[in-house]
């Protein structure tokens, strides 16, 4: 089940920071309710049950302050750390292990939305707009504004975002 995989990824992130949290504790943490409601919305949307998908989307907005389009596609490991202010367009597609902080906007420009690769961290307040492609293993800093493609293995910071190769 995708939601369990999302929780396991979130637990991995918490444990990297020195915690030792159970899945139950992770389930109770900030953002997990938004992740669950997104997965329910996506399930209903994938099965053309839009009369159930839209109420789940509305609940996510009302309970978590988080708006994720009914047709947005995220693979396993989708983690929302803090849901307030997160807005994701319905046309967004993303790979595995996407981590999103609060206030992130992934939006449409002229009918086209971003495509995200795998293993991406998006910091608080970051904005991604338009028909851009974000490569694999990318970190986007807090409040960065991304309006052009970011190749794999890069860190993006600033307004507009500039990127550079990760330092190991």
PDB file of C-alpha atoms in Angstrom:
ATOM      1  CA  UNK A   1       0.000   0.000   0.000  1.00  0.00           C
ATOM      2  CA  UNK A   2       1.431   3.374  -1.013  1.00  0.00           C
ATOM      3  CA  UNK A   3       0.504   5.127   2.235  1.00  0.00           C
ATOM      4  CA  UNK A   4       2.447   2.585   4.321  1.00  0.00           C
ATOM      5  CA  UNK A   5       5.459   3.093   2.028  1.00  0.00           C
ATOM      6  CA  UNK A   6       5.078   6.855   2.546  1.00  0.00           C
ATOM      7  CA  UNK A   7       5.057   6.386   6.332  1.00  0.00           C
ATOM      8  CA  UNK A   8       8.138   4.139   6.163  1.00  0.00           C
ATOM      9  CA  UNK A   9       9.969   6.820   4.170  1.00  0.00           C
ATOM     10  CA  UNK A  10       8.926   9.464   6.710  1.00  0.00           C
ATOM     11  CA  UNK A  11      10.157   7.233   9.553  1.00  0.00           C
ATOM     12  CA  UNK A  12      13.483   6.832   7.726  1.00  0.00           C
ATOM     13  CA  UNK A  13      13.785  10.653   7.555  1.00  0.00           C
ATOM     14  CA  UNK A  14      12.951  11.024  11.266  1.00  0.00           C
ATOM     15  CA  UNK A  15      15.427   8.299  12.227  1.00  0.00           C
ATOM     16  CA  UNK A  16      18.203   9.943  10.188  1.00  0.00           C
ATOM     17  CA  UNK A  17      17.762  12.975  12.447  1.00  0.00           C
ATOM     18  CA  UNK A  18      18.485  10.833  15.501  1.00  0.00           C
ATOM     19  CA  UNK A  19      14.982   9.690  16.391  1.00  0.00           C
ATOM     20  CA  UNK A  20      13.782   6.148  16.749  1.00  0.00           C
ATOM     21  CA  UNK A  21      10.108   6.446  15.931  1.00  0.00           C
ATOM     22  CA  UNK A  22       7.509   3.745  15.414  1.00  0.00           C
ATOM     23  CA  UNK A  23       5.197   3.821  12.403  1.00  0.00           C
ATOM     24  CA  UNK A  24       2.352   4.660  14.797  1.00  0.00           C
ATOM     25  CA  UNK A  25       4.202   7.749  16.062  1.00  0.00           C
ATOM     26  CA  UNK A  26       4.976   8.750  12.481  1.00  0.00           C
ATOM     27  CA  UNK A  27       1.286   8.290  11.617  1.00  0.00           C
ATOM     28  CA  UNK A  28       0.417  10.762  14.392  1.00  0.00           C
ATOM     29  CA  UNK A  29       3.027  13.326  13.287  1.00  0.00           C
ATOM     30  CA  UNK A  30       2.290  16.531  11.401  1.00  0.00           C
ATOM     31  CA  UNK A  31       1.687  15.957   7.700  1.00  0.00           C
ATOM     32  CA  UNK A  32       0.684  12.293   7.831  1.00  0.00           C
ATOM     33  CA  UNK A  33      -3.032  13.125   7.712  1.00  0.00           C
ATOM     34  CA  UNK A  34      -2.431  15.177   4.564  1.00  0.00           C
ATOM     35  CA  UNK A  35      -0.496  12.267   3.051  1.00  0.00           C
ATOM     36  CA  UNK A  36      -3.351   9.851   3.832  1.00  0.00           C
ATOM     37  CA  UNK A  37      -5.998  12.145   2.363  1.00  0.00           C
ATOM     38  CA  UNK A  38      -3.876  12.658  -0.762  1.00  0.00           C
ATOM     39  CA  UNK A  39      -3.524   8.888  -1.211  1.00  0.00           C
ATOM     40  CA  UNK A  40      -7.295   8.436  -0.800  1.00  0.00           C
ATOM     41  CA  UNK A  41      -7.935  11.234  -3.304  1.00  0.00           C
ATOM     42  CA  UNK A  42      -5.504   9.656  -5.787  1.00  0.00           C
ATOM     43  CA  UNK A  43      -7.038   6.193  -5.334  1.00  0.00           C
ATOM     44  CA  UNK A  44     -10.553   7.463  -5.986  1.00  0.00           C
ATOM     45  CA  UNK A  45      -9.358   9.561  -8.937  1.00  0.00           C
ATOM     46  CA  UNK A  46      -7.491   6.594 -10.476  1.00  0.00           C
ATOM     47  CA  UNK A  47     -10.719   4.582 -10.292  1.00  0.00           C
ATOM     48  CA  UNK A  48     -12.872   7.427 -11.728  1.00  0.00           C
ATOM     49  CA  UNK A  49     -14.703   7.869  -8.427  1.00  0.00           C
ATOM     50  CA  UNK A  50     -14.557  11.646  -8.499  1.00  0.00           C
ATOM     51  CA  UNK A  51     -17.602  11.980  -6.221  1.00  0.00           C
ATOM     52  CA  UNK A  52     -15.348  10.514  -3.520  1.00  0.00           C
ATOM     53  CA  UNK A  53     -12.067  12.091  -4.654  1.00  0.00           C
ATOM     54  CA  UNK A  54     -13.227  15.705  -4.417  1.00  0.00           C
ATOM     55  CA  UNK A  55     -14.529  15.440  -0.823  1.00  0.00           C
ATOM     56  CA  UNK A  56     -11.152  13.949   0.225  1.00  0.00           C
ATOM     57  CA  UNK A  57      -9.371  16.845  -1.483  1.00  0.00           C
ATOM     58  CA  UNK A  58     -11.689  19.309   0.268  1.00  0.00           C
ATOM     59  CA  UNK A  59     -11.062  17.635   3.643  1.00  0.00           C
ATOM     60  CA  UNK A  60      -7.320  17.934   3.095  1.00  0.00           C
ATOM     61  CA  UNK A  61      -7.727  21.641   2.418  1.00  0.00           C
ATOM     62  CA  UNK A  62     -10.008  22.152   5.418  1.00  0.00           C
ATOM     63  CA  UNK A  63      -8.174  19.982   7.976  1.00  0.00           C
ATOM     64  CA  UNK A  64      -4.553  20.443   6.874  1.00  0.00           C
ATOM     65  CA  UNK A  65      -4.406  23.691   4.878  1.00  0.00           C
ATOM     66  CA  UNK A  66      -3.047  21.637   1.997  1.00  0.00           C
ATOM     67  CA  UNK A  67      -4.353  21.551  -1.586  1.00  0.00           C
ATOM     68  CA  UNK A  68      -3.182  18.708  -3.832  1.00  0.00           C
ATOM     69  CA  UNK A  69      -4.906  18.305  -7.209  1.00  0.00           C
ATOM     70  CA  UNK A  70      -6.968  15.162  -7.711  1.00  0.00           C
ATOM     71  CA  UNK A  71      -4.853  14.084 -10.702  1.00  0.00           C
ATOM     72  CA  UNK A  72      -1.410  14.797  -9.193  1.00  0.00           C
ATOM     73  CA  UNK A  73       0.750  11.658  -9.362  1.00  0.00           C
ATOM     74  CA  UNK A  74       3.404  10.783  -6.769  1.00  0.00           C
ATOM     75  CA  UNK A  75       5.045   7.373  -6.488  1.00  0.00           C
ATOM     76  CA  UNK A  76       6.093   5.624  -3.241  1.00  0.00           C
ATOM     77  CA  UNK A  77       7.838   7.623  -0.550  1.00  0.00           C
ATOM     78  CA  UNK A  78       5.820  10.859  -0.848  1.00  0.00           C
ATOM     79  CA  UNK A  79       6.342  12.752   2.413  1.00  0.00           C
ATOM     80  CA  UNK A  80       4.768  15.992   3.564  1.00  0.00           C
ATOM     81  CA  UNK A  81       6.594  17.163   6.678  1.00  0.00           C
ATOM     82  CA  UNK A  82       4.293  20.118   7.441  1.00  0.00           C
ATOM     83  CA  UNK A  83       1.171  20.486   5.263  1.00  0.00           C
ATOM     84  CA  UNK A  84       0.111  24.088   5.877  1.00  0.00           C
ATOM     85  CA  UNK A  85       0.309  26.165   2.715  1.00  0.00           C
ATOM     86  CA  UNK A  86       1.257  23.295   0.391  1.00  0.00           C
ATOM     87  CA  UNK A  87      -0.368  23.695  -3.042  1.00  0.00           C
ATOM     88  CA  UNK A  88       0.247  21.153  -5.811  1.00  0.00           C
ATOM     89  CA  UNK A  89      -1.344  21.369  -9.251  1.00  0.00           C
ATOM     90  CA  UNK A  90      -3.308  18.428 -10.660  1.00  0.00           C
ATOM     91  CA  UNK A  91      -0.952  18.035 -13.618  1.00  0.00           C
ATOM     92  CA  UNK A  92       2.184  17.446 -11.521  1.00  0.00           C
ATOM     93  CA  UNK A  93       3.892  14.077 -11.904  1.00  0.00           C
ATOM     94  CA  UNK A  94       6.664  12.900  -9.605  1.00  0.00           C
ATOM     95  CA  UNK A  95       8.852   9.891  -8.968  1.00  0.00           C
ATOM     96  CA  UNK A  96       9.879   8.173  -5.749  1.00  0.00           C
ATOM     97  CA  UNK A  97      10.909   9.708  -2.414  1.00  0.00           C
ATOM     98  CA  UNK A  98       9.651  13.276  -2.710  1.00  0.00           C
ATOM     99  CA  UNK A  99       9.872  15.247   0.559  1.00  0.00           C
ATOM    100  CA  UNK A 100       7.980  18.524   0.872  1.00  0.00           C
ATOM    101  CA  UNK A 101       8.137  21.105   3.663  1.00  0.00           C
ATOM    102  CA  UNK A 102       5.477  23.743   4.492  1.00  0.00           C
ATOM    103  CA  UNK A 103       4.374  26.472   2.101  1.00  0.00           C
ATOM    104  CA  UNK A 104       5.599  24.742  -1.065  1.00  0.00           C
ATOM    105  CA  UNK A 105       3.787  25.580  -4.305  1.00  0.00           C
ATOM    106  CA  UNK A 106       4.191  23.363  -7.366  1.00  0.00           C
ATOM    107  CA  UNK A 107       2.100  25.161  -9.943  1.00  0.00           C
ATOM    108  CA  UNK A 108       0.906  25.504 -13.462  1.00  0.00           C
ATOM    109  CA  UNK A 109       1.991  28.056 -16.016  1.00  0.00           C
ATOM    110  CA  UNK A 110       0.120  28.260 -19.325  1.00  0.00           C
ATOM    111  CA  UNK A 111      -1.428  24.833 -18.785  1.00  0.00           C
ATOM    112  CA  UNK A 112       1.841  23.013 -18.044  1.00  0.00           C
ATOM    113  CA  UNK A 113       3.190  21.815 -14.720  1.00  0.00           C
ATOM    114  CA  UNK A 114       6.512  20.510 -13.374  1.00  0.00           C
ATOM    115  CA  UNK A 115       7.714  16.931 -13.671  1.00  0.00           C
ATOM    116  CA  UNK A 116       9.793  15.759 -10.711  1.00  0.00           C
ATOM    117  CA  UNK A 117      12.320  12.920 -10.716  1.00  0.00           C
ATOM    118  CA  UNK A 118      13.267  10.714  -7.751  1.00  0.00           C
ATOM    119  CA  UNK A 119      14.787  11.574  -4.350  1.00  0.00           C
ATOM    120  CA  UNK A 120      13.871  15.252  -4.213  1.00  0.00           C
ATOM    121  CA  UNK A 121      13.737  17.512  -1.155  1.00  0.00           C
ATOM    122  CA  UNK A 122      11.777  20.768  -1.466  1.00  0.00           C
ATOM    123  CA  UNK A 123      12.358  23.271   1.356  1.00  0.00           C
ATOM    124  CA  UNK A 124       9.813  25.519   3.055  1.00  0.00           C
ATOM    125  CA  UNK A 125       8.251  28.193   0.884  1.00  0.00           C
ATOM    126  CA  UNK A 126       9.833  27.006  -2.377  1.00  0.00           C
ATOM    127  CA  UNK A 127       7.902  27.646  -5.593  1.00  0.00           C
ATOM    128  CA  UNK A 128       8.146  25.578  -8.790  1.00  0.00           C
ATOM    129  CA  UNK A 129       6.246  26.772 -11.867  1.00  0.00           C
ATOM    130  CA  UNK A 130       5.704  25.782 -15.471  1.00  0.00           C
ATOM    131  CA  UNK A 131       6.804  23.029 -17.810  1.00  0.00           C
ATOM    132  CA  UNK A 132      10.059  22.317 -16.009  1.00  0.00           C
ATOM    133  CA  UNK A 133      11.806  19.048 -15.267  1.00  0.00           C
ATOM    134  CA  UNK A 134      13.548  18.435 -11.972  1.00  0.00           C
ATOM    135  CA  UNK A 135      16.166  15.655 -12.180  1.00  0.00           C
ATOM    136  CA  UNK A 136      16.946  12.935  -9.657  1.00  0.00           C
ATOM    137  CA  UNK A 137      18.659  13.565  -6.294  1.00  0.00           C
ATOM    138  CA  UNK A 138      17.860  17.291  -6.220  1.00  0.00           C
ATOM    139  CA  UNK A 139      17.593  19.565  -3.192  1.00  0.00           C
ATOM    140  CA  UNK A 140      15.613  22.792  -3.495  1.00  0.00           C
ATOM    141  CA  UNK A 141      16.286  25.314  -0.746  1.00  0.00           C
ATOM    142  CA  UNK A 142      13.779  27.255   1.313  1.00  0.00           C
ATOM    143  CA  UNK A 143      12.009  30.053  -0.595  1.00  0.00           C
ATOM    144  CA  UNK A 144      13.729  29.187  -3.892  1.00  0.00           C
ATOM    145  CA  UNK A 145      11.764  30.079  -7.019  1.00  0.00           C
ATOM    146  CA  UNK A 146      12.347  27.494  -9.739  1.00  0.00           C
ATOM    147  CA  UNK A 147      11.302  28.398 -13.287  1.00  0.00           C
ATOM    148  CA  UNK A 148      13.795  26.375 -15.348  1.00  0.00           C
ATOM    149  CA  UNK A 149      14.948  22.755 -15.475  1.00  0.00           C
ATOM    150  CA  UNK A 150      17.296  21.469 -12.781  1.00  0.00           C
ATOM    151  CA  UNK A 151      19.628  18.615 -13.781  1.00  0.00           C
ATOM    152  CA  UNK A 152      20.180  15.620 -11.502  1.00  0.00           C
ATOM    153  CA  UNK A 153      22.516  15.807  -8.491  1.00  0.00           C
ATOM    154  CA  UNK A 154      22.028  19.563  -7.987  1.00  0.00           C
ATOM    155  CA  UNK A 155      21.068  21.927  -5.165  1.00  0.00           C
ATOM    156  CA  UNK A 156      18.924  24.935  -6.109  1.00  0.00           C
ATOM    157  CA  UNK A 157      18.741  28.151  -4.046  1.00  0.00           C
ATOM    158  CA  UNK A 158      17.643  31.750  -4.519  1.00  0.00           C
ATOM    159  CA  UNK A 159      15.212  33.870  -6.497  1.00  0.00           C
ATOM    160  CA  UNK A 160      15.323  32.935  -9.303  1.00  0.00           C
ATOM    161  CA  UNK A 161      16.907  29.636  -8.346  1.00  0.00           C
ATOM    162  CA  UNK A 162      20.526  29.034  -9.250  1.00  0.00           C
ATOM    163  CA  UNK A 163      21.861  25.541  -8.951  1.00  0.00           C
ATOM    164  CA  UNK A 164      25.161  23.857  -8.290  1.00  0.00           C
ATOM    165  CA  UNK A 165      26.500  20.330  -7.917  1.00  0.00           C
ATOM    166  CA  UNK A 166      26.139  18.704  -4.474  1.00  0.00           C
ATOM    167  CA  UNK A 167      29.232  18.740  -2.323  1.00  0.00           C
ATOM    168  CA  UNK A 168      29.830  15.424  -0.597  1.00  0.00           C
TER     169      UNK A 168
END
